[in-house]
mmCIF file of C-alpha atoms and ligand atoms in Angstrom:
data_model
loop_
_atom_site.group_PDB
_atom_site.id
_atom_site.type_symbol
_atom_site.label_atom_id
_atom_site.label_comp_id
_atom_site.label_asym_id
_atom_site.label_seq_id
_atom_site.Cartn_x
_atom_site.Cartn_y
_atom_site.Cartn_z
ATOM 1 C CA MET A 24 -41.831 -29.785 -19.435
ATOM 2 C CA ASP A 25 -40.184 -30.676 -22.930
ATOM 3 C CA SER A 26 -40.648 -34.437 -22.692
ATOM 4 C CA PHE A 27 -44.532 -34.807 -23.026
ATOM 5 C CA ASP A 28 -45.399 -37.614 -25.348
ATOM 6 C CA LEU A 29 -49.017 -38.187 -25.621
ATOM 7 C CA ASN A 30 -48.675 -41.640 -27.338
ATOM 8 C CA SER A 31 -46.052 -43.041 -24.551
ATOM 9 C CA LEU A 32 -49.438 -42.464 -22.290
ATOM 10 C CA VAL A 33 -52.037 -44.034 -24.210
ATOM 11 C CA ARG A 34 -52.485 -47.992 -23.126
ATOM 12 C CA PRO A 35 -51.352 -49.950 -25.765
ATOM 13 C CA SER A 36 -54.449 -51.881 -26.700
ATOM 14 C CA VAL A 37 -56.294 -48.482 -26.947
ATOM 15 C CA SER A 38 -53.532 -47.304 -29.405
ATOM 16 C CA VAL A 39 -53.696 -50.136 -31.789
ATOM 17 C CA MET A 40 -57.482 -50.613 -31.612
ATOM 18 C CA LYS A 41 -59.962 -49.829 -33.924
ATOM 19 C CA PRO A 42 -63.203 -47.946 -32.800
ATOM 20 C CA TYR A 43 -66.629 -49.621 -33.296
ATOM 21 C CA SER A 44 -68.160 -48.182 -36.312
ATOM 22 C CA SER A 45 -71.817 -47.936 -35.902
ATOM 23 C CA ALA A 46 -74.829 -47.652 -38.714
ATOM 24 C CA ARG A 47 -75.109 -44.049 -37.551
ATOM 25 C CA ASP A 48 -71.209 -43.269 -37.868
ATOM 26 C CA GLU A 49 -71.352 -44.476 -41.521
ATOM 27 C CA PHE A 50 -74.176 -42.291 -42.955
ATOM 28 C CA THR A 51 -74.192 -38.779 -41.138
ATOM 29 C CA ASP A 52 -76.194 -36.322 -43.391
ATOM 30 C CA PHE A 53 -79.345 -36.362 -40.899
ATOM 31 C CA ASP A 54 -80.950 -33.419 -42.818
ATOM 32 C CA GLN A 55 -81.719 -35.311 -46.071
ATOM 33 C CA GLU A 56 -84.649 -37.282 -46.024
ATOM 34 C CA MET A 57 -83.666 -41.034 -46.585
ATOM 35 C CA VAL A 58 -85.170 -44.270 -45.967
ATOM 36 C CA PHE A 59 -82.976 -45.807 -42.969
ATOM 37 C CA LEU A 60 -82.847 -49.521 -43.222
ATOM 38 C CA ASP A 61 -79.479 -49.868 -41.621
ATOM 39 C CA ALA A 62 -79.696 -49.938 -37.821
ATOM 40 C CA ASN A 63 -82.122 -52.676 -37.322
ATOM 41 C CA GLU A 64 -84.659 -50.110 -35.553
ATOM 42 C CA ASN A 65 -88.288 -50.168 -35.239
ATOM 43 C CA PRO A 66 -89.390 -47.734 -38.561
ATOM 44 C CA PHE A 67 -92.540 -46.777 -36.331
ATOM 45 C CA ASP A 68 -92.056 -43.444 -35.092
ATOM 46 C CA THR A 69 -92.085 -42.890 -31.239
ATOM 47 C CA GLY A 70 -90.009 -39.740 -31.435
ATOM 48 C CA VAL A 71 -86.986 -41.720 -30.371
ATOM 49 C CA ASN A 72 -87.145 -45.073 -32.452
ATOM 50 C CA ARG A 73 -83.778 -44.005 -34.115
ATOM 51 C CA TYR A 74 -80.378 -44.094 -32.695
ATOM 52 C CA PRO A 75 -79.133 -40.909 -31.528
ATOM 53 C CA ASP A 76 -76.232 -38.924 -33.410
ATOM 54 C CA PRO A 77 -73.039 -40.887 -31.936
ATOM 55 C CA GLN A 78 -71.033 -37.500 -32.453
ATOM 56 C CA GLN A 79 -73.727 -35.362 -31.233
ATOM 57 C CA GLY A 80 -72.949 -32.942 -33.693
ATOM 58 C CA LYS A 81 -75.618 -30.375 -33.243
ATOM 59 C CA LEU A 82 -75.203 -30.143 -29.618
ATOM 60 C CA LYS A 83 -71.541 -30.057 -29.878
ATOM 61 C CA GLU A 84 -71.391 -27.335 -32.367
ATOM 62 C CA LEU A 85 -73.479 -25.000 -29.721
ATOM 63 C CA LEU A 86 -71.563 -25.811 -27.101
ATOM 64 C CA ALA A 87 -68.371 -25.363 -28.489
ATOM 65 C CA ARG A 88 -69.302 -21.797 -29.938
ATOM 66 C CA ARG A 89 -70.568 -21.077 -26.293
ATOM 67 C CA LYS A 90 -67.223 -22.113 -24.847
ATOM 68 C CA GLY A 91 -65.141 -20.758 -27.304
ATOM 69 C CA VAL A 92 -63.497 -23.904 -28.519
ATOM 70 C CA SER A 93 -63.656 -26.042 -31.807
ATOM 71 C CA THR A 94 -65.644 -29.397 -31.689
ATOM 72 C CA VAL A 95 -62.455 -31.179 -32.219
ATOM 73 C CA ASN A 96 -61.629 -30.250 -28.492
ATOM 74 C CA LEU A 97 -64.770 -31.359 -27.151
ATOM 75 C CA LEU A 98 -65.823 -34.895 -25.760
ATOM 76 C CA LEU A 99 -69.241 -35.245 -24.576
ATOM 77 C CA GLY A 100 -70.492 -38.134 -22.147
ATOM 78 C CA ASN A 101 -73.272 -39.390 -19.848
ATOM 79 C CA GLY A 102 -72.224 -37.166 -17.110
ATOM 80 C CA SER A 103 -68.939 -36.018 -16.388
ATOM 81 C CA ASP A 104 -68.265 -39.350 -14.368
ATOM 82 C CA GLU A 105 -68.333 -41.303 -17.749
ATOM 83 C CA VAL A 106 -65.986 -38.416 -19.237
ATOM 84 C CA LEU A 107 -63.755 -39.213 -16.081
ATOM 85 C CA ASP A 108 -64.034 -43.029 -16.749
ATOM 86 C CA LEU A 109 -63.017 -42.803 -20.279
ATOM 87 C CA ILE A 110 -59.721 -40.958 -19.233
ATOM 88 C CA PHE A 111 -59.045 -43.642 -16.684
ATOM 89 C CA ARG A 112 -59.732 -46.361 -19.237
ATOM 90 C CA ALA A 113 -57.721 -44.615 -22.174
ATOM 91 C CA PHE A 114 -54.530 -43.947 -20.267
ATOM 92 C CA CYS A 115 -54.408 -46.010 -17.167
ATOM 93 C CA ASN A 116 -53.263 -49.796 -17.573
ATOM 94 C CA PRO A 117 -55.119 -51.762 -14.735
ATOM 95 C CA SER A 118 -52.820 -53.438 -12.040
ATOM 96 C CA LYS A 119 -49.890 -51.275 -13.029
ATOM 97 C CA ASP A 120 -50.574 -47.505 -13.300
ATOM 98 C CA ASN A 121 -51.243 -44.736 -10.734
ATOM 99 C CA ILE A 122 -53.159 -41.455 -10.442
ATOM 100 C CA ILE A 123 -52.560 -38.679 -7.901
ATOM 101 C CA SER A 124 -55.782 -37.189 -6.196
ATOM 102 C CA LEU A 125 -55.895 -34.596 -3.494
ATOM 103 C CA PRO A 126 -58.229 -35.264 -0.850
ATOM 104 C CA PRO A 127 -60.403 -33.967 0.689
ATOM 105 C CA THR A 128 -62.249 -34.064 -2.765
ATOM 106 C CA TYR A 129 -64.613 -35.489 -4.986
ATOM 107 C CA GLY A 130 -64.997 -39.126 -4.058
ATOM 108 C CA MET A 131 -65.344 -40.659 -7.700
ATOM 109 C CA TYR A 132 -61.732 -40.665 -8.333
ATOM 110 C CA LYS A 133 -61.397 -43.170 -6.085
ATOM 111 C CA VAL A 134 -64.095 -45.121 -7.265
ATOM 112 C CA LEU A 135 -62.952 -45.084 -10.639
ATOM 113 C CA CYS A 136 -59.242 -46.192 -9.386
ATOM 114 C CA ALA A 137 -61.094 -49.335 -7.555
ATOM 115 C CA THR A 138 -63.179 -49.897 -10.534
ATOM 116 C CA ASN A 139 -60.389 -49.687 -13.114
ATOM 117 C CA ASP A 140 -57.794 -51.493 -11.027
ATOM 118 C CA VAL A 141 -55.626 -48.188 -10.844
ATOM 119 C CA GLU A 142 -53.407 -47.282 -7.735
ATOM 120 C CA ASN A 143 -54.858 -44.031 -6.103
ATOM 121 C CA ARG A 144 -51.923 -42.213 -4.633
ATOM 122 C CA GLU A 145 -53.514 -39.601 -2.254
ATOM 123 C CA VAL A 146 -51.465 -36.283 -1.458
ATOM 124 C CA LEU A 147 -53.545 -34.344 0.924
ATOM 125 C CA LEU A 148 -54.325 -31.002 0.659
ATOM 126 C CA ASN A 149 -52.971 -28.582 3.178
ATOM 127 C CA SER A 150 -54.962 -26.985 5.844
ATOM 128 C CA ASP A 151 -56.055 -23.922 3.492
ATOM 129 C CA PHE A 152 -57.099 -26.845 0.943
ATOM 130 C CA GLN A 153 -54.627 -25.951 -1.064
ATOM 131 C CA PRO A 154 -52.344 -28.594 -2.880
ATOM 132 C CA ASP A 155 -48.624 -29.292 -1.706
ATOM 133 C CA ILE A 156 -46.905 -29.339 -5.080
ATOM 134 C CA SER A 157 -43.370 -30.546 -3.997
ATOM 135 C CA ALA A 158 -45.307 -33.489 -2.140
ATOM 136 C CA ILE A 159 -47.218 -34.279 -5.371
ATOM 137 C CA LEU A 160 -44.345 -33.898 -7.884
ATOM 138 C CA GLU A 161 -42.267 -36.411 -5.309
ATOM 139 C CA THR A 162 -45.407 -38.715 -5.705
ATOM 140 C CA VAL A 163 -45.068 -39.011 -9.252
ATOM 141 C CA ASP A 164 -43.251 -41.990 -10.725
ATOM 142 C CA ALA A 165 -43.231 -43.347 -14.524
ATOM 143 C CA ASP A 166 -46.332 -45.162 -14.032
ATOM 144 C CA THR A 167 -48.407 -42.022 -12.954
ATOM 145 C CA LYS A 168 -50.744 -41.061 -15.625
ATOM 146 C CA LEU A 169 -53.008 -38.704 -14.440
ATOM 147 C CA ILE A 170 -53.144 -35.748 -11.720
ATOM 148 C CA PHE A 171 -56.429 -34.666 -10.433
ATOM 149 C CA PHE A 172 -57.147 -30.991 -9.411
ATOM 150 C CA CYS A 173 -60.832 -30.397 -8.590
ATOM 151 C CA SER A 174 -61.358 -26.397 -8.805
ATOM 152 C CA PRO A 175 -63.632 -25.213 -7.246
ATOM 153 C CA ASN A 176 -63.232 -28.254 -5.066
ATOM 154 C CA ASN A 177 -65.625 -30.521 -3.613
ATOM 155 C CA PRO A 178 -66.607 -30.636 -0.659
ATOM 156 C CA THR A 179 -64.403 -27.477 0.300
ATOM 157 C CA GLY A 180 -65.816 -25.124 -2.113
ATOM 158 C CA ASN A 181 -62.540 -23.325 -2.762
ATOM 159 C CA LEU A 182 -60.722 -22.675 -6.260
ATOM 160 C CA ILE A 183 -57.280 -24.144 -6.260
ATOM 161 C CA ASP A 184 -54.348 -21.686 -6.697
ATOM 162 C CA PRO A 185 -53.632 -21.392 -10.382
ATOM 163 C CA ALA A 186 -50.079 -20.774 -10.083
ATOM 164 C CA LYS A 187 -50.074 -24.023 -8.162
ATOM 165 C CA ILE A 188 -51.580 -25.987 -11.252
ATOM 166 C CA ILE A 189 -49.336 -24.273 -13.601
ATOM 167 C CA GLN A 190 -46.114 -25.745 -11.641
ATOM 168 C CA VAL A 191 -47.770 -29.117 -12.176
ATOM 169 C CA LEU A 192 -48.819 -28.676 -15.683
ATOM 170 C CA GLU A 193 -45.173 -27.486 -16.582
ATOM 171 C CA GLN A 194 -43.143 -30.340 -14.587
ATOM 172 C CA PHE A 195 -45.672 -33.437 -14.987
ATOM 173 C CA ASN A 196 -45.027 -35.458 -18.107
ATOM 174 C CA GLY A 197 -48.688 -37.206 -17.750
ATOM 175 C CA LEU A 198 -51.978 -35.557 -17.955
ATOM 176 C CA VAL A 199 -53.702 -33.076 -15.569
ATOM 177 C CA VAL A 200 -57.224 -33.165 -15.346
ATOM 178 C CA ILE A 201 -59.052 -30.102 -13.783
ATOM 179 C CA ASP A 202 -62.508 -30.959 -12.617
ATOM 180 C CA GLU A 203 -64.444 -27.801 -13.192
ATOM 181 C CA ALA A 204 -67.979 -29.261 -12.215
ATOM 182 C CA TYR A 205 -68.493 -25.864 -10.098
ATOM 183 C CA ILE A 206 -66.806 -23.511 -12.269
ATOM 184 C CA ASP A 207 -69.959 -21.566 -13.231
ATOM 185 C CA PHE A 208 -70.302 -20.292 -9.884
ATOM 186 C CA ALA A 209 -66.718 -19.212 -9.370
ATOM 187 C CA ALA A 210 -65.343 -15.838 -9.569
ATOM 188 C CA ALA A 211 -62.391 -17.156 -11.904
ATOM 189 C CA GLU A 212 -62.014 -18.002 -15.427
ATOM 190 C CA SER A 213 -62.079 -21.452 -16.723
ATOM 191 C CA TRP A 214 -58.808 -23.379 -17.550
ATOM 192 C CA VAL A 215 -60.627 -24.128 -21.100
ATOM 193 C CA SER A 216 -58.912 -20.775 -22.089
ATOM 194 C CA GLN A 217 -55.477 -22.325 -21.499
ATOM 195 C CA LEU A 218 -55.852 -25.373 -23.611
ATOM 196 C CA SER A 219 -53.445 -24.323 -26.318
ATOM 197 C CA ASN A 220 -50.563 -23.715 -23.705
ATOM 198 C CA PHE A 221 -50.873 -27.175 -22.306
ATOM 199 C CA PRO A 222 -50.811 -30.165 -24.342
ATOM 200 C CA ASN A 223 -51.209 -32.153 -21.245
ATOM 201 C CA LEU A 224 -54.270 -30.391 -19.828
ATOM 202 C CA ILE A 225 -57.796 -31.962 -19.799
ATOM 203 C CA VAL A 226 -60.783 -29.986 -18.218
ATOM 204 C CA THR A 227 -64.070 -31.652 -17.361
ATOM 205 C CA GLN A 228 -67.291 -29.646 -16.971
ATOM 206 C CA THR A 229 -71.036 -30.759 -16.563
ATOM 207 C CA LEU A 230 -74.551 -29.561 -17.228
ATOM 208 C CA SER A 231 -75.507 -31.015 -13.807
ATOM 209 C CA LYS A 232 -74.740 -27.966 -11.408
ATOM 210 C CA ALA A 233 -75.213 -24.530 -12.868
ATOM 211 C CA TYR A 234 -77.038 -25.569 -15.896
ATOM 212 C CA GLY A 235 -79.735 -27.477 -13.639
ATOM 213 C CA MET A 236 -79.596 -30.645 -15.934
ATOM 214 C CA ALA A 237 -78.159 -33.127 -13.546
ATOM 215 C CA GLY A 238 -81.245 -35.747 -14.622
ATOM 216 C CA ILE A 239 -80.265 -35.798 -18.329
ATOM 217 C CA ARG A 240 -76.398 -36.769 -17.674
ATOM 218 C CA LEU A 241 -74.643 -34.741 -19.700
ATOM 219 C CA GLY A 242 -70.872 -34.042 -18.967
ATOM 220 C CA LEU A 243 -67.957 -32.385 -21.121
ATOM 221 C CA ALA A 244 -64.135 -32.841 -21.568
ATOM 222 C CA PHE A 245 -62.137 -30.076 -23.376
ATOM 223 C CA ALA A 246 -58.486 -30.980 -24.382
ATOM 224 C CA SER A 247 -56.010 -30.830 -27.467
ATOM 225 C CA SER A 248 -57.698 -32.683 -30.589
ATOM 226 C CA GLU A 249 -55.244 -35.503 -30.137
ATOM 227 C CA ILE A 250 -56.487 -36.316 -26.585
ATOM 228 C CA ILE A 251 -60.061 -35.913 -27.650
ATOM 229 C CA ALA A 252 -59.660 -38.341 -30.717
ATOM 230 C CA ILE A 253 -58.539 -40.744 -28.298
ATOM 231 C CA LEU A 254 -61.466 -40.638 -25.854
ATOM 232 C CA ASN A 255 -63.716 -40.550 -28.939
ATOM 233 C CA LYS A 256 -62.290 -43.967 -30.059
ATOM 234 C CA ILE A 257 -63.134 -45.881 -26.701
ATOM 235 C CA LYS A 258 -66.426 -44.128 -25.908
ATOM 236 C CA PRO A 259 -69.342 -45.944 -26.295
ATOM 237 C CA PRO A 260 -71.300 -45.329 -29.711
ATOM 238 C CA TYR A 261 -74.322 -44.113 -28.494
ATOM 239 C CA ASN A 262 -73.296 -42.437 -24.988
ATOM 240 C CA VAL A 263 -75.502 -39.357 -25.061
ATOM 241 C CA ASN A 264 -78.891 -40.400 -25.688
ATOM 242 C CA GLU A 265 -81.364 -38.441 -27.961
ATOM 243 C CA LEU A 266 -83.525 -36.939 -25.110
ATOM 244 C CA THR A 267 -80.467 -35.534 -23.623
ATOM 245 C CA GLN A 268 -79.160 -34.131 -26.871
ATOM 246 C CA ARG A 269 -82.259 -32.560 -27.532
ATOM 247 C CA SER A 270 -82.864 -30.965 -23.975
ATOM 248 C CA ALA A 271 -79.402 -29.993 -23.263
ATOM 249 C CA TYR A 272 -79.552 -27.958 -26.728
ATOM 250 C CA ASP A 273 -82.531 -26.282 -25.759
ATOM 251 C CA ARG A 274 -81.155 -25.428 -22.340
ATOM 252 C CA VAL A 275 -77.762 -24.213 -23.769
ATOM 253 C CA ALA A 276 -79.497 -22.116 -26.406
ATOM 254 C CA GLN A 277 -81.074 -20.305 -23.290
ATOM 255 C CA LEU A 278 -78.060 -18.904 -21.538
ATOM 256 C CA ASP A 279 -79.784 -16.136 -20.094
ATOM 257 C CA GLN A 280 -82.115 -18.093 -17.653
ATOM 258 C CA VAL A 281 -78.785 -20.236 -16.567
ATOM 259 C CA ASP A 282 -77.470 -17.211 -15.780
ATOM 260 C CA ARG A 283 -80.310 -15.462 -13.804
ATOM 261 C CA GLU A 284 -80.451 -18.889 -11.936
ATOM 262 C CA VAL A 285 -76.480 -18.882 -11.327
ATOM 263 C CA ASP A 286 -76.970 -15.480 -9.890
ATOM 264 C CA ALA A 287 -79.894 -16.272 -7.525
ATOM 265 C CA ILE A 288 -77.803 -19.040 -6.442
ATOM 266 C CA LEU A 289 -75.054 -16.831 -5.583
ATOM 267 C CA ASP A 290 -77.016 -14.297 -3.678
ATOM 268 C CA ASN A 291 -78.362 -17.279 -1.812
ATOM 269 C CA ARG A 292 -75.133 -18.273 -0.910
ATOM 270 C CA GLU A 293 -74.251 -15.203 0.641
ATOM 271 C CA ARG A 294 -77.515 -15.004 2.515
ATOM 272 C CA LEU A 295 -76.748 -18.508 3.781
ATOM 273 C CA ILE A 296 -73.226 -17.494 4.837
ATOM 274 C CA SER A 297 -74.244 -14.591 6.923
ATOM 275 C CA ALA A 298 -76.936 -16.638 8.676
ATOM 276 C CA LEU A 299 -74.323 -19.268 9.344
ATOM 277 C CA LYS A 300 -72.104 -16.749 10.869
ATOM 278 C CA ASN A 301 -74.776 -16.107 13.441
ATOM 279 C CA ILE A 302 -75.567 -19.821 14.622
ATOM 280 C CA ASP A 303 -73.444 -20.349 17.906
ATOM 281 C CA PHE A 304 -72.610 -24.185 17.032
ATOM 282 C CA VAL A 305 -71.040 -23.255 13.769
ATOM 283 C CA THR A 306 -67.369 -22.914 14.393
ATOM 284 C CA GLU A 307 -65.922 -22.303 10.897
ATOM 285 C CA ILE A 308 -67.362 -21.120 7.503
ATOM 286 C CA PHE A 309 -65.225 -22.197 4.471
ATOM 287 C CA PRO A 310 -65.079 -19.632 1.705
ATOM 288 C CA SER A 311 -66.954 -21.067 -1.184
ATOM 289 C CA ASP A 312 -66.629 -20.257 -5.225
ATOM 290 C CA ALA A 313 -69.376 -23.268 -5.570
ATOM 291 C CA ASN A 314 -73.051 -23.617 -5.052
ATOM 292 C CA PHE A 315 -72.365 -25.240 -1.591
ATOM 293 C CA VAL A 316 -70.920 -23.921 1.424
ATOM 294 C CA LEU A 317 -68.683 -26.352 3.783
ATOM 295 C CA ALA A 318 -69.182 -25.111 7.692
ATOM 296 C CA ARG A 319 -67.314 -26.842 10.513
ATOM 297 C CA VAL A 320 -70.124 -27.388 13.533
ATOM 298 C CA ASP A 321 -69.442 -28.531 17.317
ATOM 299 C CA ASN A 322 -71.033 -31.996 16.485
ATOM 300 C CA ALA A 323 -71.889 -32.801 13.047
ATOM 301 C CA ASN A 324 -73.583 -36.133 13.641
ATOM 302 C CA LYS A 325 -75.576 -34.320 16.182
ATOM 303 C CA ARG A 326 -76.602 -31.309 13.945
ATOM 304 C CA TYR A 327 -77.147 -33.620 10.826
ATOM 305 C CA ASP A 328 -79.563 -35.857 12.911
ATOM 306 C CA GLN A 329 -81.416 -32.413 14.164
ATOM 307 C CA LEU A 330 -81.831 -31.223 10.418
ATOM 308 C CA ILE A 331 -82.904 -34.709 9.314
ATOM 309 C CA GLN A 332 -85.819 -34.517 12.120
ATOM 310 C CA LYS A 333 -86.784 -30.907 10.379
ATOM 311 C CA GLY A 334 -87.112 -32.596 7.156
ATOM 312 C CA ILE A 335 -83.478 -31.261 5.933
ATOM 313 C CA VAL A 336 -80.973 -33.365 4.304
ATOM 314 C CA VAL A 337 -77.519 -32.070 4.172
ATOM 315 C CA ARG A 338 -74.126 -33.758 3.670
ATOM 316 C CA ASN A 339 -72.042 -34.862 6.571
ATOM 317 C CA ARG A 340 -68.375 -34.624 5.194
ATOM 318 C CA SER A 341 -66.664 -35.550 8.620
ATOM 319 C CA THR A 342 -65.306 -38.613 7.320
ATOM 320 C CA GLN A 343 -63.183 -36.852 4.874
ATOM 321 C CA PRO A 344 -59.759 -35.867 5.970
ATOM 322 C CA LEU A 345 -59.338 -32.357 7.254
ATOM 323 C CA CYS A 346 -63.109 -32.042 7.457
ATOM 324 C CA GLU A 347 -63.961 -33.621 10.733
ATOM 325 C CA ASN A 348 -67.230 -31.908 12.085
ATOM 326 C CA THR A 349 -68.208 -30.325 8.588
ATOM 327 C CA LEU A 350 -71.363 -30.321 7.203
ATOM 328 C CA ARG A 351 -71.898 -29.375 3.534
ATOM 329 C CA PHE A 352 -74.898 -27.239 2.638
ATOM 330 C CA THR A 353 -76.121 -27.273 -0.955
ATOM 331 C CA VAL A 354 -77.608 -23.517 -1.736
ATOM 332 C CA GLY A 355 -81.243 -24.074 -2.527
ATOM 333 C CA THR A 356 -83.910 -21.815 -3.720
ATOM 334 C CA SER A 357 -84.887 -18.767 -1.454
ATOM 335 C CA GLU A 358 -87.783 -20.578 -0.019
ATOM 336 C CA GLU A 359 -85.334 -23.597 0.774
ATOM 337 C CA ASN A 360 -82.684 -21.202 1.998
ATOM 338 C CA ILE A 361 -85.147 -19.797 4.711
ATOM 339 C CA ILE A 362 -86.405 -22.995 5.540
ATOM 340 C CA LEU A 363 -82.660 -24.164 6.380
ATOM 341 C CA ILE A 364 -81.773 -20.952 8.306
ATOM 342 C CA ASN A 365 -84.792 -21.148 10.254
ATOM 343 C CA ALA A 366 -84.149 -24.705 11.124
ATOM 344 C CA LEU A 367 -80.357 -23.903 12.256
ATOM 345 C CA ASN A 368 -81.707 -20.884 14.362
ATOM 346 C CA SER A 369 -84.323 -23.224 16.190
ATOM 347 C CA ILE A 370 -81.825 -26.065 16.758
HETATM 348 C C1 PLP B 424 -66.378 -32.201 -8.542
HETATM 349 C C2 PLP B 424 -67.322 -32.947 -9.233
HETATM 350 N N1 PLP B 424 -67.077 -33.380 -10.421
HETATM 351 C C3 PLP B 424 -68.022 -34.210 -11.167
HETATM 352 C C4 PLP B 424 -69.260 -34.666 -10.602
HETATM 353 C C5 PLP B 424 -70.395 -35.427 -11.460
HETATM 354 O O1 PLP B 424 -70.918 -34.476 -12.451
HETATM 355 P P1 PLP B 424 -72.045 -35.373 -13.360
HETATM 356 O O2 PLP B 424 -73.224 -35.158 -12.934
HETATM 357 O O3 PLP B 424 -71.551 -34.626 -14.771
HETATM 358 O O4 PLP B 424 -71.326 -36.950 -13.450
HETATM 359 C C6 PLP B 424 -69.524 -33.881 -9.495
HETATM 360 C C7 PLP B 424 -70.976 -34.336 -8.674
HETATM 361 O O5 PLP B 424 -71.288 -33.943 -7.692
HETATM 362 C C8 PLP B 424 -68.592 -33.189 -8.628
HETATM 363 O O6 PLP B 424 -68.802 -32.809 -7.440
#
């Protein structure tokens, strides 16, 4: 890849814009006792009467240390959905540019194409749920800005073959986004360690899955400092609220607890897979590196409804290409796992 040029990928309006400068951007020494009369806040202390740190300094320092990157390689957002949207808005010119996504995959890439008026070029995964690299590269044209890999992939659960991702990183002059929402459940290293090798790589992660914090909304993007600077320029000033910054900090400071929960989820995943093997209407179980298992059944609508009757909600993925008659089971607690397995056995 000899002609990657980040400046040529950024939307011209983003290139020339000046970011919004907030009151809290101008004064950043939060440890000093000061009288803050700059941001039109209510001065009476509610615990959250002040705007949050727009750069999330304290949380970002901790996350960067934990992930082995510098803070300049990290952007935080209101869930990884916001981070993905910022990537679209920084690089894709509405009504002109296109991106490539690889169904069956996470549905938000398509939604973000629609909301940003960007063409979604879909190149199906093959029957092993791995990408067809020649087909992807043939689909690229001068207006292709982003290619999305989801690894481990949702809803299929498998990791994408790293050798295939490297082929695209090396041959595509746009940006390659690897969505690692489920990486903490996988028997694989994160692509974050490869950032220095690929200037066109963006990795996204989230605290919604392994970290158990879907309710606070915290997503991460890792990339070169140049890419992160562009995303920082367009992000809403206070996109990560004060309560989120505090509770994420407390959780990330206690990684032992997260690790214990991930271990329990992985044990329960294996138990669920063993149980599914004995259910006669389950015809295929797909290998999983995530906290869910995709399984093919004889009749997904019927089995979905039967589970609902028993008070259990799973996800019917049958409308996704290559996923006819599949159900996606999120791995719950041991108790929830037993309830699910008993229900499956009694159907
Ligand atoms: C692959 C993938 N990426 C991103 C997300 C969104 O994560 P967040 O909660 O951080 O917005 C999800 C949520 O299900 C997902 O499955």
